[in-house]
Coordinates of C-alpha atoms and ligand atoms in Angstrom, one line a residue:
M1 CA -68.2 -40.9 46.0
G2 CA -68.4 -43.9 48.3
A3 CA -72.2 -44.0 48.6
S4 CA -73.9 -47.3 48.1
P5 CA -75.7 -47.7 44.8
T6 CA -79.0 -48.1 46.5
E7 CA -78.9 -44.4 47.4
L8 CA -79.5 -43.4 43.9
P9 CA -82.9 -41.7 43.4
S10 CA -85.7 -43.6 41.8
V11 CA -86.1 -42.8 38.1
S12 CA -88.8 -42.7 35.4
V13 CA -87.1 -43.3 32.0
I14 CA -89.2 -41.5 29.4
V15 CA -88.7 -42.8 25.9
P16 CA -90.6 -41.0 23.1
T17 CA -91.2 -43.3 20.2
Y18 CA -92.5 -43.2 16.7
Q19 CA -92.1 -46.5 14.8
E20 CA -89.3 -47.9 17.0
A21 CA -90.8 -51.4 17.5
L22 CA -87.6 -53.1 16.2
N23 CA -85.4 -51.2 18.6
L24 CA -87.4 -51.8 21.8
P25 CA -86.2 -55.3 22.7
A26 CA -82.6 -54.3 22.6
L27 CA -83.2 -51.1 24.4
V28 CA -85.2 -52.9 27.2
E29 CA -82.5 -55.5 27.5
R30 CA -79.8 -52.9 28.1
V31 CA -81.9 -50.8 30.5
E32 CA -82.8 -53.9 32.4
R33 CA -79.2 -54.9 32.9
V34 CA -78.4 -51.4 34.3
R35 CA -81.5 -51.5 36.4
A36 CA -80.4 -54.8 37.9
D37 CA -76.7 -54.1 38.3
H38 CA -77.3 -50.9 40.2
H39 CA -80.5 -52.0 42.1
L40 CA -82.4 -49.1 40.6
T41 CA -86.0 -48.3 41.3
L42 CA -86.7 -47.7 37.6
E43 CA -89.8 -47.5 35.5
M44 CA -89.8 -47.0 31.8
L45 CA -92.6 -45.0 30.0
I46 CA -92.8 -45.6 26.3
M47 CA -94.6 -42.6 24.9
D48 CA -95.7 -43.8 21.5
D49 CA -97.5 -41.7 18.9
D50 CA -99.7 -44.5 17.7
S51 CA -97.0 -46.0 15.5
R52 CA -99.0 -49.1 14.4
D53 CA -95.7 -50.8 13.5
G54 CA -96.0 -53.6 16.1
T55 CA -94.9 -51.4 19.1
E56 CA -97.8 -52.5 21.2
E57 CA -97.3 -56.2 20.5
A58 CA -93.5 -55.8 21.1
V59 CA -94.0 -54.2 24.5
A60 CA -96.7 -56.8 25.4
A61 CA -94.3 -59.6 24.3
L62 CA -91.6 -58.2 26.6
G63 CA -93.9 -58.6 29.5
R64 CA -92.0 -56.5 32.0
D65 CA -94.0 -55.0 34.8
W66 CA -91.7 -52.0 35.1
I67 CA -92.5 -50.8 31.6
R68 CA -95.6 -48.8 30.7
L69 CA -96.7 -48.1 27.1
I70 CA -98.7 -45.0 26.6
V71 CA -100.2 -44.7 23.2
R72 CA -100.9 -41.1 22.3
R73 CA -103.5 -40.2 19.6
E74 CA -103.7 -36.5 20.1
N75 CA -101.2 -33.6 20.2
R76 CA -98.5 -35.6 18.5
G77 CA -94.9 -34.8 18.4
L78 CA -91.6 -35.6 20.2
S79 CA -91.8 -32.7 22.6
A80 CA -95.4 -33.1 23.5
A81 CA -94.8 -36.8 24.1
V82 CA -92.0 -36.1 26.5
L83 CA -94.1 -33.5 28.4
D84 CA -96.9 -36.0 28.6
G85 CA -94.4 -38.5 30.0
F86 CA -93.5 -36.0 32.7
R87 CA -97.1 -36.1 33.8
H88 CA -97.4 -39.8 33.9
A89 CA -94.1 -40.4 35.7
R90 CA -94.1 -41.6 39.3
N91 CA -90.5 -41.6 40.4
E92 CA -88.2 -38.8 41.7
V93 CA -86.1 -38.3 38.6
L94 CA -87.3 -37.8 35.0
L95 CA -84.9 -39.0 32.5
V96 CA -85.5 -38.7 28.7
M97 CA -83.7 -40.8 26.1
D98 CA -84.2 -41.9 22.5
A99 CA -85.4 -45.4 21.6
D100 CA -82.9 -46.1 18.9
L101 CA -79.9 -46.8 21.2
S102 CA -78.1 -43.7 20.2
H103 CA -78.1 -42.8 23.9
P104 CA -76.2 -45.3 26.1
P105 CA -78.4 -46.6 29.0
E106 CA -75.2 -47.4 30.9
T107 CA -74.8 -43.6 31.6
I108 CA -78.1 -43.5 33.6
P109 CA -76.5 -44.2 37.0
E110 CA -73.9 -41.5 36.6
M111 CA -76.7 -39.0 35.6
L112 CA -78.6 -40.0 38.8
R113 CA -75.5 -39.6 40.9
R114 CA -75.0 -36.0 39.6
L115 CA -78.6 -35.1 40.4
R116 CA -78.2 -36.5 43.9
E117 CA -75.1 -34.4 44.3
G118 CA -77.2 -31.3 43.6
A119 CA -77.3 -30.7 39.9
D120 CA -80.5 -29.3 38.4
F121 CA -80.1 -30.6 34.9
V122 CA -77.8 -33.4 33.7
L123 CA -77.1 -33.7 30.0
G124 CA -75.6 -36.6 28.1
S125 CA -73.2 -34.7 25.7
R126 CA -71.4 -35.6 22.6
Y127 CA -69.2 -32.5 22.6
V128 CA -67.5 -32.5 26.0
E129 CA -64.2 -34.1 26.6
G130 CA -64.6 -37.9 26.4
G131 CA -67.8 -37.6 24.3
S132 CA -68.0 -38.7 20.7
T133 CA -70.4 -39.5 17.9
E134 CA -70.4 -42.4 15.6
E135 CA -72.8 -40.9 13.1
A136 CA -70.9 -40.5 9.8
W137 CA -72.1 -37.0 9.1
G138 CA -71.7 -35.3 5.8
I139 CA -70.3 -31.8 5.9
L140 CA -73.8 -30.3 5.4
R141 CA -75.3 -32.1 8.3
W142 CA -72.3 -31.1 10.4
I143 CA -72.6 -27.4 9.5
N144 CA -76.3 -27.7 10.2
S145 CA -75.8 -29.1 13.6
K146 CA -73.1 -26.5 14.5
A147 CA -75.3 -23.7 13.3
A148 CA -78.2 -25.0 15.4
T149 CA -76.0 -25.2 18.4
L150 CA -74.6 -21.7 17.8
L151 CA -78.2 -20.3 17.6
A152 CA -78.8 -21.7 21.1
R153 CA -75.9 -19.7 22.5
P154 CA -78.0 -16.8 23.9
F155 CA -79.8 -19.3 26.1
T156 CA -77.1 -21.6 27.3
R157 CA -73.4 -22.2 27.3
L158 CA -73.8 -25.9 27.1
K159 CA -71.6 -27.7 24.5
D160 CA -74.5 -29.9 23.2
P161 CA -77.8 -28.2 23.9
M162 CA -79.3 -30.2 21.0
S163 CA -79.0 -33.4 22.9
G164 CA -82.2 -35.2 23.8
F165 CA -80.6 -37.3 26.6
F166 CA -81.2 -35.5 29.9
A167 CA -82.3 -35.9 33.5
I168 CA -84.0 -33.6 35.9
L169 CA -85.8 -33.8 39.2
R170 CA -89.5 -34.3 38.9
S171 CA -90.1 -31.1 40.8
L172 CA -88.5 -29.0 38.1
P173 CA -91.3 -28.9 35.5
E174 CA -93.8 -28.3 38.3
T175 CA -92.0 -25.0 39.2
A176 CA -91.0 -24.1 35.6
A177 CA -92.7 -21.5 33.4
P178 CA -95.4 -23.1 31.1
M179 CA -93.7 -25.0 28.3
N180 CA -94.9 -24.8 24.8
P181 CA -92.1 -26.1 22.6
V182 CA -92.6 -26.6 18.9
G183 CA -90.4 -29.1 17.2
Y184 CA -88.1 -31.5 19.0
K185 CA -85.7 -29.6 21.2
I186 CA -87.4 -30.4 24.5
G187 CA -84.2 -30.4 26.4
L188 CA -83.5 -26.8 25.5
E189 CA -87.0 -25.9 26.5
V190 CA -86.7 -27.5 29.9
L191 CA -83.3 -25.9 30.4
V192 CA -84.5 -22.4 29.7
K193 CA -88.0 -22.5 31.3
G194 CA -86.8 -24.5 34.3
N195 CA -84.3 -21.7 35.3
C196 CA -81.7 -24.4 35.7
E197 CA -78.6 -23.2 37.5
K198 CA -76.4 -26.2 38.2
V199 CA -76.2 -27.8 34.8
V200 CA -73.8 -30.7 34.3
E201 CA -72.7 -32.2 31.0
I202 CA -71.4 -35.7 31.0
P203 CA -69.7 -37.3 28.0
I204 CA -71.5 -40.0 26.0
H205 CA -70.7 -41.9 22.9
F206 CA -73.6 -41.2 20.6
S207 CA -74.1 -44.4 18.5
Q208 CA -75.5 -44.8 15.1
R209 CA -79.3 -45.4 15.2
F210 CA -79.7 -49.2 15.7
K211 CA -82.7 -49.9 13.4
G212 CA -85.1 -47.8 11.3
E213 CA -84.7 -44.2 10.2
S214 CA -84.5 -40.8 11.7
K215 CA -87.8 -38.9 11.9
L216 CA -86.3 -35.5 11.9
S217 CA -87.1 -33.7 8.7
L218 CA -86.5 -30.2 7.3
R219 CA -89.9 -29.2 8.8
E220 CA -88.5 -29.9 12.3
Q221 CA -85.6 -27.7 11.6
L222 CA -87.8 -24.8 10.6
L223 CA -89.8 -25.4 13.7
Y224 CA -86.6 -25.1 15.6
L225 CA -86.2 -21.5 14.5
E226 CA -89.8 -20.8 15.6
H227 CA -88.9 -22.5 18.9
L228 CA -85.9 -20.2 19.3
R229 CA -88.0 -17.2 18.6
R230 CA -90.5 -18.2 21.3
L231 CA -87.7 -18.8 23.8
A232 CA -86.2 -15.4 23.0
E233 CA -89.6 -13.8 23.7
Y234 CA -89.7 -15.6 26.9
K235 CA -86.2 -14.8 28.0
F236 CA -85.8 -11.2 26.6
G237 CA -89.4 -10.1 26.6
D238 CA -90.0 -6.7 25.0
W239 CA -86.5 -6.4 23.8
M240 CA -87.0 -9.4 21.5
R241 CA -90.4 -8.0 20.4
F242 CA -88.8 -4.7 19.6
L243 CA -86.1 -6.4 17.6
E244 CA -88.7 -8.4 15.6
F245 CA -90.8 -5.3 15.1
S246 CA -87.7 -3.5 13.7
L247 CA -87.0 -6.3 11.4
V248 CA -90.5 -6.3 10.2
G249 CA -90.2 -2.5 9.6
L250 CA -87.0 -3.1 7.6
S251 CA -88.8 -5.7 5.5
G252 CA -91.5 -3.1 4.9
A253 CA -89.0 -0.8 3.3
F254 CA -88.1 -3.5 0.8
V255 CA -91.8 -4.3 0.2
N256 CA -92.4 -0.6 -0.4
L257 CA -89.7 -0.3 -3.0
A258 CA -90.6 -3.6 -4.7
A259 CA -94.3 -2.6 -4.9
L260 CA -93.4 0.8 -6.2
T261 CA -91.2 -0.8 -8.9
L262 CA -94.0 -3.2 -10.0
L263 CA -96.8 -0.6 -10.0
V264 CA -94.8 1.8 -12.1
W265 CA -93.9 -1.1 -14.4
F266 CA -97.6 -1.7 -14.8
S267 CA -97.8 2.1 -15.7
M268 CA -99.5 3.4 -12.7
P269 CA -98.9 7.2 -12.4
V270 CA -95.9 7.8 -10.1
R271 CA -97.6 9.8 -7.4
A272 CA -100.4 7.3 -7.0
A273 CA -97.8 4.4 -7.1
V274 CA -95.8 6.0 -4.2
A275 CA -98.9 6.2 -2.1
A276 CA -100.1 2.7 -3.0
A277 CA -96.6 1.3 -2.2
I278 CA -96.7 2.8 1.2
F279 CA -100.1 1.3 1.8
I280 CA -99.0 -2.1 0.6
A281 CA -96.0 -2.0 2.9
M282 CA -98.2 -1.1 5.8
L283 CA -100.4 -4.1 5.1
S284 CA -97.4 -6.4 4.9
N285 CA -96.0 -5.0 8.2
F286 CA -99.4 -5.5 9.8
V287 CA -99.6 -9.2 8.7
L288 CA -96.0 -9.9 9.8
N289 CA -96.4 -8.1 13.1
R290 CA -99.5 -10.1 13.8
Q291 CA -97.8 -13.3 12.8
F292 CA -94.6 -12.8 14.9
P293 CA -94.0 -10.3 17.6
F294 CA -97.7 -9.9 18.5
A295 CA -98.9 -13.4 17.7
Y296 CA -100.8 -13.4 21.0
A297 CA -103.2 -10.8 19.5
R298 CA -104.4 -13.2 16.9
E299 CA -107.3 -14.2 19.2
K300 CA -109.0 -10.9 18.4
H301 CA -110.5 -9.8 15.1
W302 CA -108.0 -8.4 12.7
L303 CA -110.1 -5.6 11.2
P304 CA -110.2 -3.1 14.1
Q305 CA -106.5 -4.0 14.7
L306 CA -105.7 -3.1 11.1
F307 CA -107.4 0.3 11.4
G308 CA -105.5 0.9 14.7
F309 CA -102.3 -0.1 13.1
I310 CA -102.7 2.3 10.2
A311 CA -103.6 5.1 12.7
A312 CA -100.5 4.2 14.8
S313 CA -98.3 4.3 11.7
S314 CA -99.6 7.7 10.8
I315 CA -99.0 9.0 14.3
G316 CA -95.5 7.5 14.0
A317 CA -94.9 9.3 10.8
G318 CA -96.1 12.5 12.5
A319 CA -93.7 11.9 15.5
N320 CA -90.9 11.3 13.0
Y321 CA -91.5 14.5 11.1
G322 CA -92.1 16.6 14.3
T323 CA -88.9 15.3 15.9
A324 CA -86.9 16.1 12.8
L325 CA -88.4 19.7 12.8
L326 CA -87.5 20.2 16.4
I327 CA -84.0 19.0 15.9
L328 CA -83.6 21.3 13.0
H329 CA -84.9 24.2 15.0
F330 CA -82.9 23.7 18.2
W331 CA -79.7 22.5 16.5
P332 CA -79.3 24.6 13.5
L333 CA -76.0 22.9 12.5
T334 CA -78.2 20.0 11.3
L335 CA -79.6 22.3 8.6
R336 CA -76.4 21.5 6.8
F337 CA -76.7 17.8 7.6
P338 CA -80.4 17.1 7.6
Q339 CA -79.7 13.4 7.5
I340 CA -78.9 13.7 11.2
A341 CA -82.2 15.3 12.0
A342 CA -84.0 12.8 9.8
S343 CA -82.2 9.8 11.5
I344 CA -83.2 11.0 15.0
G345 CA -86.7 11.5 13.6
I346 CA -86.8 7.9 12.3
V347 CA -85.8 6.6 15.7
A348 CA -88.5 8.6 17.4
G349 CA -91.0 7.5 14.8
M350 CA -90.1 3.8 15.3
A351 CA -90.3 4.2 19.1
S352 CA -93.7 5.8 18.8
N353 CA -94.8 3.1 16.4
Y354 CA -93.6 0.4 18.6
L355 CA -95.2 1.7 21.8
M356 CA -98.6 2.4 20.1
T357 CA -98.5 -1.0 18.4
R358 CA -97.5 -2.8 21.5
Y359 CA -99.7 -1.1 24.1
V360 CA -102.7 0.1 22.1
V361 CA -103.2 -1.8 18.8
F362 CA -102.1 -5.3 20.0
K363 CA -102.8 -4.7 23.7
K364 CA -102.1 -7.8 25.8
P365 CA -105.2 -9.4 27.2
Ligands
GDD1 N1 -93.7 -39.8 20.4 C1 -92.9 -39.4 19.4 N2 -93.5 -38.6 18.5 N3 -91.6 -39.7 19.3 C2 -90.9 -39.3 18.3 C3 -91.4 -38.4 17.3 C4 -92.8 -38.1 17.4 O1 -93.4 -37.3 16.6 N4 -90.5 -38.1 16.4 C5 -89.4 -38.8 16.9 N5 -89.6 -39.5 18.0 C6 -88.7 -40.3 18.8 C7 -88.0 -41.3 18.0 O2 -88.8 -42.5 17.9 C8 -86.7 -41.5 18.8 O3 -86.9 -42.4 19.9 C9 -86.4 -40.1 19.3 O4 -87.7 -39.4 19.3 C10 -85.4 -39.3 18.5 O5 -85.8 -39.4 17.1 P1 -84.7 -39.7 16.0 O6 -85.5 -39.8 14.7 O7 -83.9 -40.9 16.4 O8 -83.9 -38.4 16.0 P2 -82.4 -38.1 15.7 O9 -81.5 -39.3 15.9 O10 -82.2 -37.3 14.4 O11 -82.1 -37.0 16.8 C11 -81.4 -37.3 17.9 O12 -80.3 -36.5 18.0 C12 -80.5 -35.2 18.3 C13 -79.1 -34.6 18.4 O13 -78.5 -34.6 17.2 C14 -82.3 -37.2 19.2 O14 -81.6 -37.7 20.2 C15 -82.6 -35.8 19.6 O15 -83.2 -35.8 20.8 C16 -81.2 -35.1 19.7 O16 -81.5 -33.8 20.0
MN2 MN1 -81.9 -41.2 16.5

């Protein structure tokens, strides 16, 4: 490479913390050594979610003028803290790392070098050649981590997209799509919304957390699924919406049959039960559609939307029936295989349902 170390870009190291007071002195010591050895222009932003565990005292006792502690009392959460850090940062590069010393500060200069050489996004990775992890994971946690990584495949081919150790140019979030991550995979959000092209993974040794315990619960993992859903809507737009809509429709078939079974069990007359089951399935579809693919429509009142949805579903049923009749008429062979005509009818009905729901019932503002 040959360039002198002073040519490395200036960096704001953003460290989200929640109850990491015991880790901060060791973290600061290691970052300070890297900072001095490489003559870095480096500030550190500790984005703390009001831990009340002595974090404020610990930072004050360290007394370093290149460290800023920002205590956050609203909009808590790891991702939100990092995005907040982006806004407070003053240097050319934004570098995010954990406070618990799982991420080696000694890798920072190499990350900066890669950015200087033209990378958009540099990731500290456990799963590229030379990377490793010290965590003694049980088989369940391992499967869990692999599954989470696999689910991120439609968005990235990175080996370790779950990593929270990454660096970008400060200009990147400014030109990225608006970010609204839920949960804690802020790196993935930045990668996708930032339209990063030149992505580099460099190996790290991921150490066991130094002190304290992990904050990442089952709740965070469920939020990860919601995060993926939102990313898919961002990246695949109406295709993802249509997929969700179809899954909701499929769930409606099961709701219909389950409701019918129950109603008949409670001795409702069969014909009435069939009608009631259809209605219940429609209600369930409505609620799920408003929760998932058309969540943006929740700002408006649900009652007119419900009437619209029922009307659209009826029109869809009409389109289904009408199409089937047309196929039977123009393709008499299907009279012997009415399932073919019915299947094409179902597709037409779904398409009609989707279009009406998307463009009329839950019209985008
Ligand atoms: N401000 C803030 N608010 N910080 C938080 C919060 C929060 O709600 N929750 C966690 N943090 C901070 C922690 O204090 C720590 O510095 C960092 O975020 C990561 O949290 P850990 O609890 O140490 O998470 P982990 O070790 O399970 O997860 C790590 O490994 C993942 C890959 O397996 C992190 O590095 C993740 O970023 C990484 O994706
Ligand atoms: Mn950790």
